[in-house]
Short mmCIF file of C-alpha atoms in Angstrom, two decimals:
data_model
loop_
_atom_site.label_atom_id
_atom_site.label_comp_id
_atom_site.label_asym_id
_atom_site.label_seq_id
_atom_site.Cartn_x
_atom_site.Cartn_y
_atom_site.Cartn_z
CA MET P 1 -129.17 -17.27 6.89
CA GLN P 2 -131.16 -19.93 7.90
CA THR P 3 -130.11 -22.05 11.00
CA GLN P 4 -131.16 -24.97 12.22
CA THR P 5 -132.77 -25.85 15.18
CA LEU P 6 -134.13 -28.75 17.23
CA THR P 7 -138.16 -29.00 17.88
CA ARG P 8 -140.45 -31.61 19.55
CA CYS P 9 -142.40 -34.16 17.88
CA PRO P 10 -145.80 -34.45 19.55
CA ALA P 11 -146.64 -37.45 17.82
CA GLN P 12 -143.03 -39.38 18.88
CA GLY P 13 -143.39 -37.92 22.26
CA GLY P 14 -139.79 -36.37 22.36
CA SER P 15 -136.91 -34.48 20.68
CA CYS P 16 -136.78 -35.06 16.95
CA TRP P 17 -133.48 -35.75 15.38
CA ARG P 18 -133.88 -35.81 12.06
CA PRO P 19 -132.29 -32.73 10.93
CA LEU P 20 -129.07 -33.28 12.97
CA LEU P 21 -129.31 -37.02 11.58
CA LEU P 22 -129.48 -35.26 8.01
CA ILE P 23 -126.19 -33.08 8.44
CA ALA P 24 -124.03 -35.86 9.95
CA ALA P 25 -125.11 -38.26 6.93
CA SER P 26 -124.15 -35.25 4.80
CA LEU P 27 -120.81 -34.70 6.33
CA LEU P 28 -120.13 -38.21 6.17
CA GLY P 29 -120.92 -38.62 2.65
CA THR P 30 -118.88 -35.22 1.78
CA LEU P 31 -115.76 -36.69 3.80
CA SER P 32 -116.08 -40.39 2.22
CA CYS P 33 -116.43 -38.28 -1.44
CA ALA P 34 -112.90 -36.47 -0.80
CA PRO P 35 -109.66 -37.66 -2.45
CA PRO P 36 -107.39 -39.57 -0.23
CA GLU P 37 -104.37 -37.75 0.90
CA PRO P 38 -101.77 -38.06 -1.66
CA VAL P 39 -97.85 -39.85 -1.14
CA ARG P 40 -95.53 -36.54 -1.27
CA VAL P 41 -91.97 -37.76 -3.20
CA GLY P 42 -88.87 -35.00 -3.01
CA PHE P 43 -86.68 -34.79 -5.66
CA ILE P 44 -83.85 -32.71 -5.51
CA GLY P 45 -81.39 -31.75 -7.91
CA GLY P 46 -79.46 -29.07 -10.46
CA LEU P 47 -82.05 -27.90 -12.72
CA SER P 48 -80.59 -24.88 -13.87
CA GLY P 49 -77.11 -23.82 -14.73
CA ARG P 50 -73.82 -25.91 -15.88
CA VAL P 51 -75.22 -29.51 -14.96
CA ALA P 52 -78.93 -29.20 -15.50
CA ASP P 53 -78.91 -31.95 -17.88
CA LEU P 54 -78.05 -34.48 -15.28
CA GLY P 55 -80.66 -32.78 -12.98
CA ILE P 56 -83.39 -32.52 -15.72
CA GLY P 57 -82.58 -35.93 -16.73
CA GLY P 58 -83.00 -37.05 -13.08
CA ARG P 59 -86.46 -35.21 -12.32
CA ASN P 60 -87.60 -36.55 -15.82
CA GLY P 61 -86.90 -39.89 -14.34
CA ALA P 62 -88.75 -39.10 -11.40
CA ILE P 63 -91.73 -38.26 -13.30
CA LEU P 64 -92.30 -41.21 -15.42
CA ALA P 65 -91.69 -43.84 -12.95
CA VAL P 66 -94.46 -41.66 -10.75
CA GLU P 67 -96.78 -41.55 -13.85
CA GLN P 68 -96.51 -44.74 -14.49
CA ARG P 69 -97.48 -45.89 -10.50
CA ASN P 70 -100.24 -43.46 -10.57
CA ARG P 71 -101.99 -45.24 -13.83
CA SER P 72 -101.65 -48.28 -11.96
CA GLY P 73 -103.46 -46.77 -8.97
CA GLY P 74 -100.83 -45.43 -6.72
CA ILE P 75 -100.02 -46.49 -3.72
CA ASN P 76 -102.96 -48.22 -1.61
CA GLY P 77 -104.95 -46.59 -3.33
CA ARG P 78 -103.35 -43.03 -2.80
CA PRO P 79 -102.07 -41.18 -5.87
CA ILE P 80 -98.72 -39.73 -5.87
CA GLU P 81 -97.07 -36.46 -5.57
CA LEU P 82 -93.99 -35.58 -6.89
CA ILE P 83 -92.58 -32.14 -5.44
CA ALA P 84 -88.91 -31.25 -7.41
CA GLU P 85 -86.37 -28.44 -6.26
CA ASP P 86 -83.71 -27.14 -7.51
CA ASP P 87 -79.90 -27.04 -5.65
CA GLN P 88 -78.92 -24.65 -7.98
CA GLN P 89 -75.20 -26.76 -6.86
CA ASP P 90 -74.71 -24.49 -4.24
CA THR P 91 -75.02 -26.31 -0.63
CA GLU P 92 -76.67 -23.43 0.93
CA ILE P 93 -79.83 -23.40 -1.38
CA ALA P 94 -79.31 -27.07 -1.16
CA LYS P 95 -80.09 -27.00 2.25
CA GLN P 96 -83.05 -24.60 1.93
CA ALA P 97 -84.41 -26.76 -0.93
CA VAL P 98 -84.31 -29.88 1.65
CA ALA P 99 -85.92 -28.06 3.98
CA ARG P 100 -88.77 -27.18 2.25
CA LEU P 101 -89.20 -30.47 1.11
CA LEU P 102 -89.82 -31.79 4.95
CA ALA P 103 -91.73 -29.01 5.56
CA ARG P 104 -94.06 -30.66 2.67
CA GLN P 105 -93.98 -34.09 4.69
CA VAL P 106 -92.25 -35.76 1.64
CA GLU P 107 -92.16 -39.71 2.66
CA VAL P 108 -88.72 -40.01 0.84
CA ILE P 109 -86.15 -37.78 -1.44
CA ILE P 110 -84.76 -38.65 -4.66
CA GLY P 111 -81.43 -37.11 -5.06
CA PRO P 112 -79.31 -35.29 -4.80
CA MET P 113 -78.00 -35.96 -8.41
CA THR P 114 -74.20 -34.73 -7.30
CA SER P 115 -71.95 -35.92 -4.61
CA ALA P 116 -71.02 -32.08 -3.51
CA MET P 117 -74.42 -31.86 -2.81
CA ALA P 118 -75.10 -35.00 -0.95
CA ILE P 119 -72.51 -34.11 1.52
CA ALA P 120 -73.92 -30.87 2.27
CA VAL P 121 -77.38 -32.27 2.99
CA VAL P 122 -76.91 -35.66 4.52
CA PRO P 123 -76.27 -34.63 7.93
CA GLN P 124 -79.78 -32.64 7.19
CA ILE P 125 -81.91 -35.61 6.71
CA ASN P 126 -80.07 -37.91 9.65
CA ALA P 127 -82.03 -35.67 11.67
CA THR P 128 -85.33 -37.08 9.95
CA THR P 129 -86.74 -40.42 9.75
CA VAL P 130 -86.96 -39.59 5.62
CA PRO P 131 -84.40 -41.48 3.93
CA LEU P 132 -82.53 -39.87 0.69
CA ILE P 133 -82.11 -42.03 -1.87
CA SER P 134 -79.68 -40.80 -4.76
CA PRO P 135 -79.52 -41.98 -8.58
CA THR P 136 -76.38 -40.93 -9.27
CA VAL P 137 -73.87 -39.99 -6.10
CA THR P 138 -70.91 -42.19 -6.05
CA THR P 139 -68.65 -40.66 -3.36
CA ASN P 140 -66.79 -43.27 -1.35
CA ALA P 141 -67.41 -40.23 1.89
CA LEU P 142 -70.44 -41.80 2.21
CA THR P 143 -69.65 -45.42 2.07
CA GLY P 144 -70.28 -47.72 5.13
CA ILE P 145 -72.06 -45.76 7.17
CA ASP P 146 -75.67 -46.34 9.32
CA ASP P 147 -77.57 -43.55 7.59
CA GLN P 148 -80.88 -41.99 5.93
CA PHE P 149 -78.53 -42.15 2.47
CA PHE P 150 -79.59 -44.70 0.31
CA ARG P 151 -77.68 -44.68 -3.82
CA VAL P 152 -78.96 -46.91 -6.42
CA VAL P 153 -74.89 -46.67 -8.37
CA ALA P 154 -71.74 -48.12 -6.64
CA PRO P 155 -69.39 -45.99 -4.90
CA THR P 156 -66.51 -45.20 -7.38
CA ALA P 157 -64.21 -47.75 -5.05
CA ARG P 158 -66.01 -50.13 -6.67
CA HIS P 159 -66.08 -49.77 -10.23
CA VAL P 160 -63.37 -47.13 -11.46
CA PHE P 161 -60.90 -50.01 -11.65
CA LYS P 162 -62.29 -51.33 -15.04
CA SER P 163 -61.32 -48.01 -16.67
CA ALA P 164 -58.19 -47.63 -15.12
CA GLU P 165 -57.70 -51.74 -16.13
CA TYR P 166 -58.89 -50.35 -19.69
CA HIS P 167 -56.97 -47.75 -20.50
CA TYR P 168 -53.55 -49.92 -19.40
CA ARG P 169 -54.45 -53.20 -21.17
CA GLN P 170 -56.76 -51.89 -24.30
CA LEU P 171 -55.01 -48.83 -25.10
CA GLY P 172 -51.85 -49.27 -23.82
CA LEU P 173 -51.63 -45.98 -21.84
CA ARG P 174 -48.36 -45.13 -19.75
CA ARG P 175 -48.29 -42.04 -18.43
CA VAL P 176 -52.01 -40.34 -17.51
CA VAL P 177 -52.61 -36.85 -16.85
CA LEU P 178 -56.30 -36.38 -14.67
CA VAL P 179 -58.23 -33.18 -14.65
CA CYS P 180 -60.58 -32.70 -11.86
CA ASP P 181 -63.53 -30.40 -11.86
CA LEU P 182 -63.07 -29.22 -8.32
CA ARG P 183 -66.88 -28.01 -7.20
CA ASN P 184 -67.66 -31.58 -7.31
CA LYS P 185 -64.67 -32.28 -4.75
CA ALA P 186 -66.65 -35.08 -3.35
CA TYR P 187 -66.73 -36.86 -6.23
CA THR P 188 -63.90 -35.70 -8.69
CA GLU P 189 -61.23 -36.61 -5.54
CA SER P 190 -62.97 -40.24 -4.88
CA TRP P 191 -62.98 -41.05 -8.68
CA ALA P 192 -59.70 -39.81 -9.42
CA GLY P 193 -58.19 -41.36 -6.22
CA ASP P 194 -59.00 -44.75 -7.24
CA PHE P 195 -58.10 -44.74 -10.16
CA ARG P 196 -54.51 -42.85 -9.37
CA GLN P 197 -54.42 -46.30 -6.93
CA ALA P 198 -55.41 -48.83 -9.58
CA PHE P 199 -53.76 -47.49 -12.67
CA VAL P 200 -50.35 -47.04 -10.84
CA ALA P 201 -50.94 -50.90 -9.58
CA LEU P 202 -51.08 -52.02 -13.28
CA GLY P 203 -48.00 -50.73 -13.44
CA GLY P 204 -48.94 -47.19 -15.24
CA LYS P 205 -47.98 -43.21 -14.09
CA VAL P 206 -50.50 -40.56 -13.46
CA VAL P 207 -47.88 -37.37 -14.18
CA GLY P 208 -49.77 -34.85 -13.27
CA GLU P 209 -53.36 -34.00 -11.20
CA ILE P 210 -54.99 -30.75 -12.22
CA GLY P 211 -58.04 -29.21 -10.62
CA PHE P 212 -59.86 -26.09 -11.77
CA ALA P 213 -62.95 -24.09 -10.75
CA GLU P 214 -65.07 -21.96 -12.28
CA ASP P 215 -63.01 -18.73 -13.28
CA ASP P 216 -60.07 -21.16 -14.94
CA ALA P 217 -60.15 -20.31 -18.39
CA LEU P 218 -60.49 -23.77 -20.26
CA SER P 219 -57.84 -22.72 -23.12
CA THR P 220 -55.21 -22.35 -20.12
CA LEU P 221 -56.03 -25.84 -18.96
CA ALA P 222 -55.69 -27.37 -22.01
CA ALA P 223 -52.43 -26.65 -22.11
CA ARG P 224 -51.30 -27.39 -18.53
CA ALA P 225 -52.50 -30.65 -19.22
CA LEU P 226 -50.43 -31.51 -22.26
CA ALA P 227 -47.58 -29.88 -20.51
CA SER P 228 -45.51 -33.04 -19.41
CA GLY P 229 -46.83 -35.06 -23.15
CA PRO P 230 -48.91 -37.38 -21.73
CA ASP P 231 -50.22 -40.30 -23.89
CA GLY P 232 -54.12 -40.15 -22.44
CA VAL P 233 -56.00 -36.85 -20.69
CA LEU P 234 -58.69 -37.99 -18.53
CA ILE P 235 -61.51 -35.57 -17.73
CA ILE P 236 -63.51 -35.94 -14.77
CA ALA P 237 -66.01 -33.45 -14.98
CA ASN P 238 -69.37 -32.21 -16.31
CA SER P 239 -70.75 -32.94 -19.55
CA VAL P 240 -70.16 -28.92 -20.41
CA ASP P 241 -66.97 -28.40 -18.87
CA THR P 242 -66.03 -31.68 -20.54
CA GLY P 243 -66.90 -31.12 -23.71
CA LEU P 244 -65.80 -27.84 -24.16
CA LEU P 245 -62.04 -28.83 -22.62
CA VAL P 246 -61.65 -31.55 -24.97
CA GLN P 247 -62.25 -28.94 -27.80
CA GLN P 248 -59.57 -26.91 -26.61
CA ILE P 249 -57.15 -29.71 -26.15
CA ARG P 250 -57.68 -30.75 -29.70
CA LEU P 251 -56.92 -27.73 -31.34
CA ARG P 252 -53.01 -28.43 -29.56
CA ASP P 253 -52.95 -32.46 -29.87
CA ARG P 254 -55.22 -34.58 -32.19
CA LYS P 255 -53.61 -37.66 -31.36
CA VAL P 256 -53.55 -37.68 -27.18
CA GLN P 257 -56.44 -40.15 -26.38
CA LEU P 258 -59.04 -38.92 -24.18
CA ALA P 259 -61.46 -40.54 -21.81
CA THR P 260 -63.83 -39.31 -19.52
CA ALA P 261 -65.36 -40.24 -16.07
CA GLU P 262 -69.15 -41.15 -15.88
CA TRP P 263 -70.35 -37.66 -14.97
CA ALA P 264 -69.81 -36.33 -18.63
CA ALA P 265 -71.46 -39.21 -20.02
CA THR P 266 -74.94 -37.59 -20.97
CA GLU P 267 -75.93 -36.66 -24.72
CA ARG P 268 -74.97 -32.95 -24.10
CA LEU P 269 -71.02 -34.19 -23.98
CA ILE P 270 -71.69 -35.02 -27.77
CA GLU P 271 -74.09 -31.80 -28.71
CA LEU P 272 -71.29 -29.30 -27.04
CA GLY P 273 -68.29 -31.49 -28.05
CA GLY P 274 -69.11 -31.87 -31.72
CA GLN P 275 -66.96 -33.48 -33.71
CA ALA P 276 -63.54 -32.77 -31.13
CA VAL P 277 -65.35 -35.63 -29.30
CA GLU P 278 -64.71 -38.03 -31.64
CA GLY P 279 -63.08 -41.27 -30.51
CA VAL P 280 -63.24 -40.10 -26.30
CA VAL P 281 -63.67 -43.02 -24.00
CA VAL P 282 -66.72 -42.40 -21.65
CA ALA P 283 -67.92 -44.83 -18.71
CA GLN P 284 -70.91 -44.90 -18.18
CA TYR P 285 -73.70 -45.62 -16.01
CA VAL P 286 -76.01 -47.41 -18.38
CA ASP P 287 -75.95 -49.85 -20.97
CA ARG P 288 -76.86 -48.34 -24.10
CA GLN P 289 -76.97 -51.79 -25.86
CA ASN P 290 -79.29 -53.27 -23.25
CA ASP P 291 -81.91 -55.36 -24.51
CA ARG P 292 -84.40 -56.27 -21.60
CA PRO P 293 -87.65 -55.58 -22.24
CA ALA P 294 -88.30 -53.40 -19.21
CA TYR P 295 -85.68 -51.51 -20.12
CA LEU P 296 -86.90 -51.08 -24.02
CA ALA P 297 -90.26 -49.85 -22.76
CA PHE P 298 -88.27 -47.29 -20.17
CA LEU P 299 -86.71 -45.96 -23.23
CA GLN P 300 -89.95 -45.52 -25.24
CA ALA P 301 -91.84 -44.51 -22.61
CA TYR P 302 -89.13 -41.94 -21.91
CA ARG P 303 -88.40 -40.64 -25.05
CA GLU P 304 -92.50 -40.57 -26.21
CA ARG P 305 -92.76 -38.53 -22.95
CA PHE P 306 -89.87 -36.14 -22.95
CA ALA P 307 -88.63 -36.20 -26.65
CA HIS P 308 -84.99 -36.39 -25.97
CA GLU P 309 -82.88 -39.53 -24.38
CA PRO P 310 -82.74 -40.46 -20.70
CA GLY P 311 -79.11 -41.13 -20.64
CA PHE P 312 -77.68 -42.34 -17.32
CA ALA P 313 -79.28 -39.65 -15.75
CA GLY P 314 -83.15 -40.83 -16.38
CA LEU P 315 -82.32 -44.20 -16.21
CA THR P 316 -80.76 -44.39 -12.31
CA ALA P 317 -83.49 -41.70 -11.39
CA PHE P 318 -86.55 -43.97 -12.21
CA ASP P 319 -84.95 -46.96 -10.79
CA ALA P 320 -84.32 -44.79 -7.75
CA THR P 321 -87.99 -43.50 -7.64
CA ASN P 322 -89.55 -47.29 -8.43
CA VAL P 323 -87.58 -48.27 -5.47
CA ALA P 324 -89.12 -45.58 -3.23
CA LEU P 325 -92.42 -46.65 -4.28
CA ASP P 326 -91.81 -50.23 -3.75
CA ALA P 327 -90.70 -50.07 -0.20
CA LEU P 328 -93.57 -47.67 0.55
CA ALA P 329 -96.72 -49.97 -0.49
CA SER P 330 -94.78 -52.60 1.58
CA MET P 331 -94.22 -50.77 4.50
CA GLN P 332 -95.87 -52.51 7.22
CA LYS P 333 -97.66 -50.79 10.30
CA GLN P 334 -94.72 -49.43 12.71
CA GLN P 335 -91.91 -49.36 10.40
CA THR P 336 -90.15 -47.25 8.90
CA LEU P 337 -89.24 -46.41 5.13
CA LYS P 338 -85.68 -46.97 6.00
CA GLN P 339 -86.53 -50.52 7.62
CA ALA P 340 -88.85 -51.20 4.78
CA LEU P 341 -86.10 -50.77 2.12
CA LEU P 342 -83.67 -52.74 4.16
CA ALA P 343 -86.27 -55.50 5.12
CA ARG P 344 -86.99 -55.81 1.07
CA GLY P 345 -83.13 -55.09 0.43
CA GLU P 346 -83.47 -56.38 -3.28
CA PHE P 347 -85.40 -54.61 -5.85
CA VAL P 348 -85.79 -54.73 -9.53
CA GLY P 349 -84.26 -52.07 -12.12
CA ALA P 350 -84.82 -51.57 -16.00
CA GLN P 351 -81.57 -53.74 -16.56
CA SER P 352 -80.36 -54.80 -13.62
CA LEU P 353 -81.19 -56.18 -9.67
CA ILE P 354 -80.32 -53.46 -7.21
CA ARG P 355 -79.51 -55.04 -4.08
CA PHE P 356 -78.82 -53.28 -0.72
CA ASP P 357 -76.25 -53.97 1.97
CA THR P 358 -76.76 -52.85 5.81
CA ASN P 359 -75.93 -49.15 5.12
CA GLY P 360 -77.90 -48.39 1.93
CA ASP P 361 -74.85 -49.16 -0.52
CA THR P 362 -75.38 -51.26 -3.65
CA GLU P 363 -73.32 -52.74 -6.47
CA ARG P 364 -73.87 -51.89 -10.32
CA ASP P 365 -71.71 -52.60 -13.06
CA THR P 366 -70.64 -49.39 -14.97
CA PHE P 367 -69.89 -49.84 -19.04
CA LEU P 368 -67.61 -48.53 -21.47
CA SER P 369 -68.09 -46.76 -24.73
CA ARG P 370 -66.51 -44.66 -26.89
CA ILE P 371 -67.73 -41.70 -29.32
CA HIS P 372 -68.82 -42.76 -33.18
CA ASP P 373 -70.67 -40.69 -35.33
CA GLY P 374 -71.97 -38.73 -32.77
CA GLU P 375 -72.90 -41.66 -31.05
CA PHE P 376 -71.60 -43.92 -27.86
CA ARG P 377 -70.76 -46.93 -29.18
CA SER P 378 -70.22 -49.89 -26.58
CA LEU P 379 -66.84 -51.16 -26.05
CA PRO P 380 -66.27 -54.92 -25.43
#
């Protein structure tokens, strides 16, 4: 191995620094050519198991937003790196996943996709300066709190009344049973409580509330839901269990009106439910007939990139990620990302504006649809 030594230069009467200058110039050139440090964005959601359609749709929406932003130059010339973690819908695994993301020095985390996971990890996030921006969490338990939690959908208390009013006034329901997935109690209890309050205030009656967990047989659950002779059964569960439970109910009763909360409103519901879900009224976070150019461009880009429909999870995760990227791009020196999010306040979503209040909560409309000929059809 050769070493560079300092020599005398008689002609110049002093030390010859030329070799050291060449080395310094070489190092400087190497550093100037090094790629800039990426902006790291985390994602957490259920990418496996029964609710994987929700998590995968959310992850893909985040991927699309990051890829589009990178094609436009990233954030102030820095590329964006998305790091995805699977929470497996398990609170301890979710906490471990968040710890790994924080160890990777992410600037922000998109997710989680269910309220139960958000309740588990928000205290962990609040010990940091890293915001958590959820595409789909609506539990009332996280409403009105000054913390690191943001969301691009409204809490259930702000939109469930629309479902209650439609079922009472348009469908003429008076006696309903609520069936709730206890594995996501933070969401299902919020939704059921708000629906019950609104429906009873209108003059209706909730004649039964049935909770179920992983080990409960859906055939038994269907029998229990119909035992009191309701004119409607409203299922507050994921798309997989909702589709399979509807099949069991339809084997026993072809006429009872069936409806779902927003959580079930993915294409997986139609795929699994088949003919049994025809006529089911489904609440949605997405207006599937929206004709805004920004939404149509998103829809086309998502379909081309992933070869399936984005549903509400893909759309809201796309919005949540763009909110994060816009805030990162606008951050001032000495400003935290939370401060940047609140200072800007208003962001442009694919379908609508997203406006945060001082606690990171927002308003977002919901829409009602009915499944007809294997498609979600918007209701007036």
